[in-house]
Tab-separated table of C-alpha atoms and ligand atoms in Angstrom:
chain	number	residue	atom	x	y	z
I	647	UNK	CA	122.870	107.059	-79.633
I	648	UNK	CA	126.634	107.367	-80.595
I	649	UNK	CA	126.394	110.406	-82.126
I	650	UNK	CA	125.714	112.260	-79.251
I	651	UNK	CA	127.665	110.099	-76.659
I	652	UNK	CA	130.309	111.900	-79.349
I	653	UNK	CA	129.350	115.312	-78.789
I	654	UNK	CA	129.002	115.152	-75.635
I	655	UNK	CA	130.948	117.189	-73.184
I	656	UNK	CA	131.880	115.850	-69.464
I	657	UNK	CA	132.276	118.192	-66.659
I	658	UNK	CA	135.272	119.523	-64.684
I	659	UNK	CA	133.629	119.131	-61.620
I	660	UNK	CA	135.216	116.816	-58.896
I	661	UNK	CA	132.629	113.489	-58.481
I	662	UNK	CA	130.084	113.101	-57.036
I	663	UNK	CA	129.448	116.312	-59.844
I	664	UNK	CA	131.716	114.733	-61.938
I	665	UNK	CA	129.915	111.482	-64.834
I	666	UNK	CA	133.036	110.471	-65.053
I	667	UNK	CA	136.007	112.629	-66.751
I	668	UNK	CA	139.837	112.472	-65.905
I	669	UNK	CA	141.412	113.811	-63.783
I	670	UNK	CA	143.347	113.039	-66.032
I	671	UNK	CA	142.927	114.324	-69.557
I	672	UNK	CA	143.187	115.902	-73.462
I	673	UNK	CA	140.152	117.043	-73.871
I	674	UNK	CA	136.293	116.820	-72.725
I	675	UNK	CA	134.503	115.259	-75.655
I	676	UNK	CA	135.631	113.314	-78.810
I	677	UNK	CA	134.242	116.088	-81.711
I	678	UNK	CA	136.619	118.706	-79.484
I	679	UNK	CA	139.336	117.214	-81.318
I	680	UNK	CA	137.704	115.138	-84.768
I	681	UNK	CA	136.528	119.152	-85.518
I	682	UNK	CA	132.984	118.587	-86.978
I	683	UNK	CA	134.048	114.856	-87.350
I	684	UNK	CA	137.409	116.181	-89.679
I	685	UNK	CA	140.720	116.489	-87.828
I	686	UNK	CA	141.613	118.756	-85.226
I	687	UNK	CA	143.787	121.992	-85.134
I	688	UNK	CA	147.479	121.418	-82.900
I	689	UNK	CA	146.619	123.489	-80.206
I	690	UNK	CA	147.339	122.388	-76.882
I	691	UNK	CA	148.797	123.573	-73.956
I	692	UNK	CA	146.456	126.774	-73.637
I	693	UNK	CA	143.841	127.381	-72.731
I	694	UNK	CA	140.981	124.477	-70.560
I	695	UNK	CA	141.156	121.809	-73.349
I	696	UNK	CA	143.799	120.617	-76.085
I	697	UNK	CA	143.435	119.183	-79.589
I	698	UNK	CA	145.944	118.067	-80.316
I	699	UNK	CA	147.907	115.274	-77.453
I	700	UNK	CA	152.001	113.987	-77.081
I	701	UNK	CA	152.224	109.845	-76.712
I	702	UNK	CA	156.246	109.281	-74.611
I	703	UNK	CA	158.163	106.375	-74.292
I	704	UNK	CA	161.086	105.251	-73.089
I	705	UNK	CA	163.231	103.824	-74.905
I	706	UNK	CA	163.943	100.934	-73.511
I	707	UNK	CA	161.988	98.919	-71.063
I	708	UNK	CA	158.881	95.909	-71.138
I	709	UNK	CA	156.495	97.465	-73.003
I	710	UNK	CA	152.961	97.370	-71.551
I	711	UNK	CA	151.542	94.868	-74.062
I	712	UNK	CA	153.477	92.175	-76.648
I	713	UNK	CA	155.469	94.468	-78.792
I	714	UNK	CA	153.801	97.782	-77.808
I	715	UNK	CA	155.382	101.459	-76.711
I	716	UNK	CA	157.008	101.355	-73.044
I	717	UNK	CA	155.653	104.109	-70.682
I	718	UNK	CA	157.629	106.172	-68.729
I	719	UNK	CA	156.696	105.654	-65.049
I	720	UNK	CA	154.110	108.690	-63.720
I	721	UNK	CA	153.472	109.564	-66.953
I	722	UNK	CA	152.415	106.460	-69.244
I	723	UNK	CA	152.551	106.047	-72.692
I	724	UNK	CA	150.447	109.581	-73.609
I	725	UNK	CA	150.023	113.509	-71.450
I	726	UNK	CA	147.720	114.502	-70.411
I	727	UNK	CA	147.689	118.914	-69.795
I	728	UNK	CA	145.282	118.695	-68.843
I	729	UNK	CA	143.135	117.830	-64.963
I	730	UNK	CA	139.499	118.193	-63.740
I	731	UNK	CA	139.486	121.071	-61.069
I	732	UNK	CA	141.080	120.601	-57.843
I	733	UNK	CA	143.893	117.746	-59.613
I	734	UNK	CA	147.412	119.087	-60.995
I	735	UNK	CA	147.636	118.344	-64.574
I	736	UNK	CA	150.938	116.073	-65.751
I	737	UNK	CA	152.575	118.475	-67.545
I	738	UNK	CA	152.272	121.231	-69.080
I	739	UNK	CA	152.644	121.603	-72.849
I	740	UNK	CA	154.044	124.296	-75.778
I	741	UNK	CA	153.446	124.402	-78.974
I	742	UNK	CA	155.776	126.537	-81.155
I	743	UNK	CA	156.862	127.218	-85.082
I	744	UNK	CA	159.823	127.554	-86.580
I	745	UNK	CA	160.050	128.570	-89.770
I	746	UNK	CA	162.073	127.480	-92.273
I	747	UNK	CA	163.174	128.401	-96.769
I	748	UNK	CA	163.146	127.062	-98.663
I	749	UNK	CA	162.769	127.554	-102.975
I	750	UNK	CA	161.031	125.434	-105.387
I	751	UNK	CA	162.568	124.118	-109.139
I	752	UNK	CA	162.224	127.677	-110.796
I	753	UNK	CA	163.540	129.781	-107.807
I	754	UNK	CA	159.886	130.246	-106.446
I	755	UNK	CA	160.411	130.757	-102.605
I	756	UNK	CA	158.344	128.775	-100.044
I	757	UNK	CA	158.221	128.710	-95.730
I	758	UNK	CA	157.311	125.384	-94.449
I	759	UNK	CA	156.798	125.348	-90.357
I	760	UNK	CA	158.387	123.068	-88.349
I	761	UNK	CA	156.962	121.895	-84.447
I	762	UNK	CA	159.410	122.631	-81.471
I	763	UNK	CA	157.410	120.956	-78.390
I	764	UNK	CA	157.988	122.499	-74.201
I	765	UNK	CA	156.971	119.443	-71.865
I	766	UNK	CA	157.789	120.456	-68.355
I	767	UNK	CA	155.757	118.686	-65.287
I	768	UNK	CA	153.468	120.092	-63.537
I	769	UNK	CA	153.039	118.623	-59.931
I	770	UNK	CA	154.901	116.312	-57.835
I	771	UNK	CA	158.924	116.436	-57.006
I	772	UNK	CA	160.088	117.122	-60.827
I	773	UNK	CA	157.254	119.972	-60.848
I	774	UNK	CA	159.097	123.057	-62.807
I	775	UNK	CA	161.268	120.416	-64.359
I	776	UNK	CA	162.128	120.062	-68.049
I	777	UNK	CA	160.916	115.805	-69.686
I	778	UNK	CA	164.050	114.453	-69.388
I	779	UNK	CA	165.862	114.121	-72.822
I	780	UNK	CA	165.297	110.201	-72.674
I	781	UNK	CA	161.791	110.403	-72.768
I	782	UNK	CA	161.215	109.213	-76.196
I	783	UNK	CA	157.882	112.094	-77.788
I	784	UNK	CA	154.785	111.937	-80.156
I	785	UNK	CA	153.144	114.784	-81.676
I	786	UNK	CA	149.242	114.048	-82.893
I	787	UNK	CA	146.246	115.913	-84.231
I	788	UNK	CA	143.249	114.085	-84.267
I	789	UNK	CA	142.499	112.594	-87.717
I	790	UNK	CA	139.126	112.916	-90.259
I	791	UNK	CA	137.022	110.789	-88.669
I	792	UNK	CA	135.017	109.778	-92.628
I	793	UNK	CA	135.141	106.522	-93.664
I	794	UNK	CA	136.690	105.205	-90.848
I	795	UNK	CA	134.704	101.735	-91.302
I	796	UNK	CA	135.159	101.371	-94.616
I	797	UNK	CA	138.907	101.641	-94.379
I	798	UNK	CA	138.309	99.140	-91.629
I	799	UNK	CA	136.614	96.806	-93.737
I	800	UNK	CA	139.603	96.844	-95.991
I	801	UNK	CA	140.546	92.517	-94.901
I	802	UNK	CA	143.995	92.292	-94.062
I	803	UNK	CA	144.924	90.208	-96.967
I	804	UNK	CA	144.724	92.537	-98.981
I	805	UNK	CA	146.474	95.007	-97.670
I	806	UNK	CA	149.304	92.610	-96.893
I	807	UNK	CA	149.459	91.753	-100.900
I	808	UNK	CA	150.264	95.768	-100.909
I	809	UNK	CA	152.972	95.271	-98.301
I	810	UNK	CA	157.068	95.111	-100.209
I	811	UNK	CA	159.002	95.860	-96.994
I	812	UNK	CA	162.469	94.728	-98.048
I	813	UNK	CA	161.436	96.342	-101.452
I	814	UNK	CA	161.653	93.240	-103.809
I	815	UNK	CA	159.886	94.420	-106.613
I	816	UNK	CA	163.418	98.347	-106.447
I	817	UNK	CA	159.911	100.666	-106.702
I	818	UNK	CA	162.034	102.520	-103.788
I	819	UNK	CA	158.717	101.352	-101.699
I	820	UNK	CA	158.875	99.383	-98.701
I	821	UNK	CA	155.275	99.082	-96.930
I	822	UNK	CA	154.934	97.117	-94.075
I	823	UNK	CA	151.665	96.767	-92.294
I	824	UNK	CA	151.791	97.803	-88.434
I	825	UNK	CA	150.997	94.708	-86.281
I	826	UNK	CA	149.596	96.604	-82.527
I	827	UNK	CA	147.502	94.902	-79.472
I	828	UNK	CA	144.022	93.463	-80.069
I	829	UNK	CA	142.741	94.132	-76.728
I	830	UNK	CA	139.802	92.488	-76.849
I	831	UNK	CA	141.581	89.055	-78.810
I	832	UNK	CA	144.803	88.879	-77.695
I	833	UNK	CA	146.876	88.736	-80.040
I	834	UNK	CA	148.263	90.799	-82.994
I	835	UNK	CA	146.182	92.258	-85.709
I	836	UNK	CA	146.940	94.515	-88.509
I	837	UNK	CA	147.216	98.253	-88.083
I	838	UNK	CA	144.546	101.253	-90.004
I	839	UNK	CA	143.743	103.009	-87.509
I	840	UNK	CA	145.939	106.286	-85.188
I	841	UNK	CA	148.999	108.105	-87.404
I	842	UNK	CA	151.593	105.376	-87.418
I	843	UNK	CA	148.453	102.578	-88.055
I	844	UNK	CA	149.106	101.108	-84.452
I	845	UNK	CA	145.258	100.636	-83.421
I	846	UNK	CA	143.779	97.732	-85.040
I	847	UNK	CA	140.189	98.906	-85.164
I	848	UNK	CA	137.619	101.883	-84.210
I	849	UNK	CA	136.327	99.875	-81.329
I	850	UNK	CA	138.719	99.592	-79.430
I	851	UNK	CA	140.353	103.307	-81.119
I	852	UNK	CA	137.402	104.494	-79.552
I	853	UNK	CA	137.582	102.901	-76.082
I	854	UNK	CA	141.143	104.326	-75.866
I	855	UNK	CA	140.532	107.314	-76.761
I	856	UNK	CA	137.940	108.148	-73.861
I	857	UNK	CA	140.765	106.131	-71.718
I	858	UNK	CA	143.330	108.472	-72.942
I	859	UNK	CA	142.059	111.454	-74.464
I	860	UNK	CA	139.352	112.680	-71.499
I	861	UNK	CA	140.868	109.959	-68.660
I	862	UNK	CA	136.563	107.618	-68.752
I	863	UNK	CA	136.927	103.743	-67.946
I	864	UNK	CA	135.386	100.955	-69.632
I	865	UNK	CA	135.123	97.580	-69.494
I	866	UNK	CA	137.730	96.654	-72.380
I	867	UNK	CA	140.529	100.014	-70.354
I	868	UNK	CA	138.349	99.780	-66.755
I	869	UNK	CA	139.451	101.651	-63.689
I	870	UNK	CA	142.140	99.718	-61.305
I	871	UNK	CA	139.928	98.509	-58.702
I	872	UNK	CA	137.664	96.685	-61.845
I	873	UNK	CA	135.503	99.616	-62.519
I	874	UNK	CA	133.806	101.937	-65.508
I	875	UNK	CA	132.018	104.687	-66.053
I	876	UNK	CA	131.011	103.938	-69.845
I	877	UNK	CA	129.194	101.142	-70.269
I	878	UNK	CA	129.908	98.870	-73.295
I	879	UNK	CA	126.372	99.893	-75.230
I	880	UNK	CA	127.848	103.091	-75.538
I	881	UNK	CA	131.604	102.292	-76.449
I	882	UNK	CA	129.267	100.292	-79.041
I	883	UNK	CA	127.292	102.797	-80.782
I	884	UNK	CA	130.285	105.401	-80.408
I	885	UNK	CA	132.227	102.613	-82.736
I	886	UNK	CA	128.215	102.493	-85.331
I	887	UNK	CA	129.260	105.943	-85.748
I	888	UNK	CA	132.579	106.186	-86.151
I	889	UNK	CA	132.070	103.616	-88.470
I	890	UNK	CA	129.488	105.031	-90.882
I	891	UNK	CA	130.191	108.211	-91.376
I	892	UNK	CA	129.984	108.752	-95.259
I	893	UNK	CA	133.317	110.411	-96.868
I	894	UNK	CA	132.264	113.619	-98.926
I	895	UNK	CA	131.435	113.498	-102.467
I	896	UNK	CA	133.884	114.761	-104.376
I	897	UNK	CA	134.082	118.360	-106.315
I	898	UNK	CA	133.142	119.406	-109.955
I	899	UNK	CA	136.009	118.341	-112.306
I	900	UNK	CA	138.579	120.810	-114.156
I	901	UNK	CA	140.875	120.212	-117.086
I	902	UNK	CA	144.173	120.462	-114.787
I	903	UNK	CA	141.981	118.826	-111.826
I	904	UNK	CA	142.262	115.773	-114.918
I	905	UNK	CA	145.762	116.394	-115.897
I	906	UNK	CA	146.628	116.712	-112.172
I	907	UNK	CA	144.836	113.146	-111.700
I	908	UNK	CA	148.079	112.119	-114.380
I	909	UNK	CA	150.294	113.280	-112.565
I	910	UNK	CA	149.288	112.625	-108.994
I	911	UNK	CA	150.007	108.780	-110.731
I	912	UNK	CA	153.232	110.243	-113.105
I	913	UNK	CA	155.117	111.807	-109.922
I	914	UNK	CA	155.084	109.056	-108.005
I	915	UNK	CA	152.009	110.156	-105.494
I	916	UNK	CA	149.772	106.988	-105.870
I	917	UNK	CA	152.141	104.022	-104.974
I	918	UNK	CA	151.654	104.512	-101.348
I	919	UNK	CA	148.257	106.555	-101.495
I	920	UNK	CA	147.007	103.643	-103.667
I	921	UNK	CA	143.641	105.579	-105.526
I	922	UNK	CA	141.650	102.332	-105.034
I	923	UNK	CA	140.901	99.130	-102.559
I	924	UNK	CA	137.680	96.630	-101.915
I	925	UNK	CA	135.870	96.201	-99.029
I	926	UNK	CA	135.302	92.786	-97.332
I	927	UNK	CA	132.949	91.458	-94.896
I	928	UNK	CA	131.395	93.669	-91.707
I	929	UNK	CA	129.335	93.457	-89.868
I	930	UNK	CA	127.795	96.873	-91.027
I	931	UNK	CA	126.244	95.561	-94.819
I	932	UNK	CA	126.419	99.331	-96.007
I	933	UNK	CA	130.056	99.065	-95.466
I	934	UNK	CA	130.619	95.329	-96.943
I	935	UNK	CA	131.538	94.776	-100.841
I	936	UNK	CA	132.313	97.691	-101.777
I	937	UNK	CA	134.603	99.917	-103.971
I	938	UNK	CA	136.580	102.863	-102.300
I	939	UNK	CA	138.820	105.332	-103.431
I	940	UNK	CA	141.088	106.099	-100.173
I	941	UNK	CA	144.024	107.267	-101.599
I	942	UNK	CA	146.218	105.125	-99.102
I	943	UNK	CA	147.390	101.108	-98.832
I	944	UNK	CA	147.419	102.059	-95.350
I	945	UNK	CA	150.646	100.938	-94.543
I	946	UNK	CA	154.283	102.286	-93.188
I	947	UNK	CA	155.956	104.108	-94.137
I	948	UNK	CA	159.420	105.318	-93.772
I	949	UNK	CA	159.092	109.515	-94.486
I	950	UNK	CA	162.132	110.544	-93.871
I	951	UNK	CA	164.169	111.853	-90.976
I	952	UNK	CA	162.429	115.858	-91.312
I	953	UNK	CA	158.771	114.145	-90.271
I	954	UNK	CA	159.846	111.255	-88.211
I	955	UNK	CA	159.048	111.498	-84.507
I	956	UNK	CA	161.541	108.891	-83.435
I	957	UNK	CA	159.316	107.132	-81.099
I	958	UNK	CA	158.487	103.646	-82.303
I	959	UNK	CA	155.075	102.181	-81.168
I	960	UNK	CA	154.584	98.613	-82.763
I	961	UNK	CA	156.603	97.426	-85.815
I	962	UNK	CA	156.882	101.331	-86.691
I	963	UNK	CA	159.884	102.326	-86.294
I	964	UNK	CA	160.493	106.623	-85.868
I	965	UNK	CA	160.904	106.735	-89.311
I	966	UNK	CA	157.266	105.000	-89.755
I	967	UNK	CA	153.570	106.453	-90.769
I	968	UNK	CA	151.100	105.013	-91.811
I	969	UNK	CA	149.514	106.278	-95.142
I	970	UNK	CA	147.499	109.417	-94.539
I	971	UNK	CA	143.914	108.642	-96.923
I	972	UNK	CA	143.325	111.671	-99.166
I	973	UNK	CA	139.896	111.240	-99.493
I	974	UNK	CA	138.196	114.725	-98.446
I	975	UNK	CA	141.031	116.319	-98.237
I	976	UNK	CA	140.401	119.012	-100.529
I	977	UNK	CA	137.566	120.137	-97.788
I	978	UNK	CA	139.112	119.574	-94.885
I	979	UNK	CA	139.822	123.390	-94.217
I	980	UNK	CA	136.230	123.668	-95.703
I	981	UNK	CA	134.854	121.842	-92.711
I	982	UNK	CA	137.710	123.073	-90.318
I	983	UNK	CA	139.224	126.952	-90.769
I	984	UNK	CA	142.926	126.533	-90.017
I	985	UNK	CA	143.033	123.537	-90.215
I	986	UNK	CA	147.012	121.665	-90.520
I	987	UNK	CA	147.364	118.529	-92.562
I	988	UNK	CA	150.436	115.762	-91.246
I	989	UNK	CA	150.085	113.946	-88.249
I	990	UNK	CA	150.854	116.693	-86.198
I	991	UNK	CA	148.673	119.334	-88.995
I	992	UNK	CA	152.349	121.342	-89.711
I	993	UNK	CA	151.669	121.880	-93.287
I	994	UNK	CA	149.422	124.675	-93.649
I	995	UNK	CA	148.977	124.099	-97.323
I	996	UNK	CA	148.339	120.117	-99.178
I	997	UNK	CA	151.570	121.645	-101.060
I	998	UNK	CA	153.766	122.349	-97.549
I	999	UNK	CA	152.712	118.819	-96.614
I	1000	UNK	CA	153.795	117.209	-99.480
I	1001	UNK	CA	157.242	119.383	-99.473
I	1002	UNK	CA	157.409	117.889	-96.095
I	1003	UNK	CA	158.202	114.007	-97.272
I	1004	UNK	CA	160.621	112.547	-97.696
I	1005	UNK	CA	162.785	109.159	-97.344
I	1006	UNK	CA	161.093	107.087	-99.629
I	1007	UNK	CA	158.211	109.616	-100.939
I	1008	UNK	CA	161.755	112.311	-101.821
I	1009	UNK	CA	161.483	111.118	-105.070
I	1010	UNK	CA	157.497	111.567	-104.954
I	1011	UNK	CA	158.751	115.294	-103.750
I	1012	UNK	CA	160.932	115.969	-104.964
I	1013	UNK	CA	159.115	115.652	-108.546
I	1014	UNK	CA	156.442	117.713	-107.382
I	1015	UNK	CA	159.093	120.872	-105.964
I	1016	UNK	CA	160.817	120.582	-109.206
I	1017	UNK	CA	158.238	120.396	-111.884
I	1018	UNK	CA	156.650	123.502	-113.181
I	1019	UNK	CA	154.430	125.396	-111.898
I	1020	UNK	CA	150.956	124.505	-113.860
I	1021	UNK	CA	152.235	121.069	-113.006
I	1022	UNK	CA	152.343	121.580	-108.986
I	1023	UNK	CA	148.929	123.745	-109.821
I	1024	UNK	CA	147.030	120.979	-112.058
I	1025	UNK	CA	148.614	118.361	-109.106
I	1026	UNK	CA	147.413	120.550	-105.791
I	1027	UNK	CA	143.893	120.610	-108.732
I	1028	UNK	CA	143.002	117.476	-108.343
I	1029	UNK	CA	144.179	116.729	-104.361
I	1030	UNK	CA	141.209	119.888	-104.132
I	1031	UNK	CA	138.508	117.932	-105.706
I	1032	UNK	CA	138.726	114.732	-103.669
G	1197	HEC	C1	142.930	115.832	-77.406
G	1197	HEC	C2	142.006	115.135	-78.847
G	1197	HEC	C3	140.968	114.031	-78.848
G	1197	HEC	C4	139.701	113.114	-77.624
G	1197	HEC	C5	139.292	114.141	-77.381
G	1197	HEC	C6	139.822	112.077	-79.118
G	1197	HEC	N1	140.359	112.070	-80.658
G	1197	HEC	FE1	140.434	110.798	-82.067
G	1197	HEC	N2	141.878	111.015	-81.801
G	1197	HEC	C7	142.810	112.382	-82.018
G	1197	HEC	C8	144.275	111.800	-82.632
G	1197	HEC	C9	145.886	112.898	-81.946
G	1197	HEC	C10	144.037	110.812	-83.030
G	1197	HEC	C11	145.380	110.241	-83.596
G	1197	HEC	C12	146.197	109.285	-82.905
G	1197	HEC	C13	147.315	108.378	-83.201
G	1197	HEC	O1	147.958	108.145	-83.964
G	1197	HEC	O2	147.768	106.959	-81.977
G	1197	HEC	C14	143.065	109.916	-82.651
G	1197	HEC	C15	142.268	109.044	-83.580
G	1197	HEC	C16	141.162	108.563	-84.056
G	1197	HEC	C17	140.479	107.332	-84.403
G	1197	HEC	C18	141.348	106.481	-85.976
G	1197	HEC	C19	141.022	107.991	-87.183
G	1197	HEC	C20	142.144	107.016	-88.441
G	1197	HEC	O3	142.207	106.884	-89.153
G	1197	HEC	O4	143.538	106.481	-87.060
G	1197	HEC	C21	139.449	107.116	-84.600
G	1197	HEC	C22	138.458	106.689	-84.986
G	1197	HEC	C23	139.092	108.210	-83.036
G	1197	HEC	N3	139.696	109.123	-82.868
G	1197	HEC	C24	137.745	108.308	-81.893
G	1197	HEC	C25	137.885	109.519	-81.853
G	1197	HEC	C26	136.713	109.135	-80.833
G	1197	HEC	C27	135.285	108.452	-80.453
G	1197	HEC	C28	136.508	110.193	-79.807
G	1197	HEC	C29	135.800	109.940	-77.969
G	1197	HEC	C30	135.264	109.172	-77.160
G	1197	HEC	C31	138.033	110.058	-79.704
G	1197	HEC	N4	138.541	110.128	-80.815
G	1197	HEC	C32	138.781	111.244	-78.637
G	1197	HEC	C33	142.481	113.181	-80.370
G	1197	HEC	C34	141.412	113.284	-80.199
G	1198	HEC	C1	156.305	106.832	-99.330
G	1198	HEC	C2	155.040	106.971	-99.174
G	1198	HEC	C3	153.928	107.834	-99.787
G	1198	HEC	C4	154.134	108.462	-101.303
G	1198	HEC	C5	155.497	107.928	-102.545
G	1198	HEC	C6	153.713	109.962	-101.481
G	1198	HEC	N1	153.245	110.055	-99.856
G	1198	HEC	FE1	151.977	111.409	-99.553
G	1198	HEC	N2	152.229	111.119	-97.471
G	1198	HEC	C7	152.717	109.541	-97.216
G	1198	HEC	C8	152.281	109.372	-95.550
G	1198	HEC	C9	153.121	108.252	-95.008
G	1198	HEC	C10	151.311	110.449	-95.637
G	1198	HEC	C11	151.065	110.702	-93.204
G	1198	HEC	C12	152.818	111.355	-92.835
G	1198	HEC	C13	152.993	112.041	-91.934
G	1198	HEC	O1	151.607	112.124	-91.408
G	1198	HEC	O2	153.361	112.799	-92.159
G	1198	HEC	C14	151.404	111.706	-96.257
G	1198	HEC	C15	150.465	112.541	-96.698
G	1198	HEC	C16	150.323	112.534	-97.229
G	1198	HEC	C17	149.752	114.178	-97.496
G	1198	HEC	C18	148.727	115.150	-96.228
G	1198	HEC	C19	147.318	115.287	-95.379
G	1198	HEC	C20	146.549	114.585	-94.680
G	1198	HEC	O3	145.598	114.703	-94.368
G	1198	HEC	O4	146.990	115.657	-93.649
G	1198	HEC	C21	149.081	114.682	-98.806
G	1198	HEC	C22	147.723	115.858	-98.918
G	1198	HEC	C23	150.163	114.284	-99.460
G	1198	HEC	N3	150.414	113.080	-98.687
G	1198	HEC	C24	149.946	114.627	-101.206
G	1198	HEC	C25	151.320	113.907	-101.838
G	1198	HEC	C26	150.757	113.524	-102.536
G	1198	HEC	C27	150.023	114.247	-103.919
G	1198	HEC	C28	152.118	112.605	-103.408
G	1198	HEC	C29	152.922	113.079	-105.011
G	1198	HEC	C30	153.431	114.125	-105.379
G	1198	HEC	C31	152.413	111.483	-102.026
G	1198	HEC	N4	151.715	112.589	-101.073
G	1198	HEC	C32	153.787	110.887	-102.617
G	1198	HEC	C33	153.002	108.806	-97.725
G	1198	HEC	C34	153.443	109.097	-99.399
């Protein structure tokens, strides 16, 4: 039931044909952004749907929920660039990429592409005008879906044990947990999902996706009049589906990949991309008490100015991102040809993803950039196996 609901596309016709979509939305189905349960492409503004989305907020004011982002009057905290038939979307979004050159230590040239967003009001008195400069924006692509229930099953205490927010051990890493608002429990909780760890659990992530990405209400996020277009049973089924997608087996090893695994630790990658974690209790028995290899501490790290979105999200600053789990990363472009890496999909290859690292990861990035070509290729061979 959850699989079917994940793939079901809502129709864009007005009521009564339309069973709930919109009126504003980004896409018409979950799978439309999480392609084949993988990641989305950095595609938005063109065609009848977008596979990425833009969050917005104001730098000061009263947040929607304690500690959260401050909604922009008339726009909320997420821009919807599509609307059902007969309704104007709230914005027009244009995404371009600007190339910037760099060089490896051995002189080999590379080029990185930086996203550039143009956001224009599409309706109301300000139609045609750009969004006010004070509005903070964050472009995000859909992360892959595999292994998410296992990540949910890691006890918060295990993640807290990995935290070192003031870098007391002096290793240059200052991982911290985000503490987003848990809507069901009415309290802050350990953040695991979203590119800034801005959502505590899968059920809230699913209900919020229905509400924000598709404009479909449910009991957790009802319409203004208190009604819901979806029932709890559907949200529960999609949550179970989202929790139980298995992680692909590793690809075959090679001498280069084995050396790459050692380099992954030597260059400092494993300090954030923690190879192994242990799950605890989980209502789904298959997820409980497992040894898992996500290559993530699920903590926030400052990745520097180049990747910064400048938009705080609960305890995450404008420079913080959740360490992306690397399991399955070697198959990302097999699952979704053309898929990119990092929160906004800007990196076209795994090497580009590493070259964008800065801040706490600058030392590891420089170790990669300055390493001999055979070592760089060995590291990439290791990532390609995951
Ligand atoms: C418009 C594209 C889009 C649609 C539609 C969409 N998602 Fe997502 N999804 C995203 C983006 C972008 C993120 C990252 C959000 C963030 O950083 O806060 C995400 C995050 C997630 C995550 C957390 C993954 C992680 O590791 O952080 C899950 C689970 C998820 N979505 C499930 C769903 C489900 C279920 C649906 C349908 C009800 C859905 N999504 C619909 C774009 C989409
Ligand atoms: C200081 C912590 C830190 C260190 C050290 C670090 N990373 Fe990362 N890494 C991150 C974070 C945080 C992200 C997510 C960034 C984003 O979404 O923009 C990430 C993203 C990635 C991605 C993209 C994954 C995806 O699914 O899009 C790859 C690949 C990666 N890192 C590989 C490496 C390698 C290889 C090294 C060592 C050379 C390394 N990282 C060192 C924190 C770190």
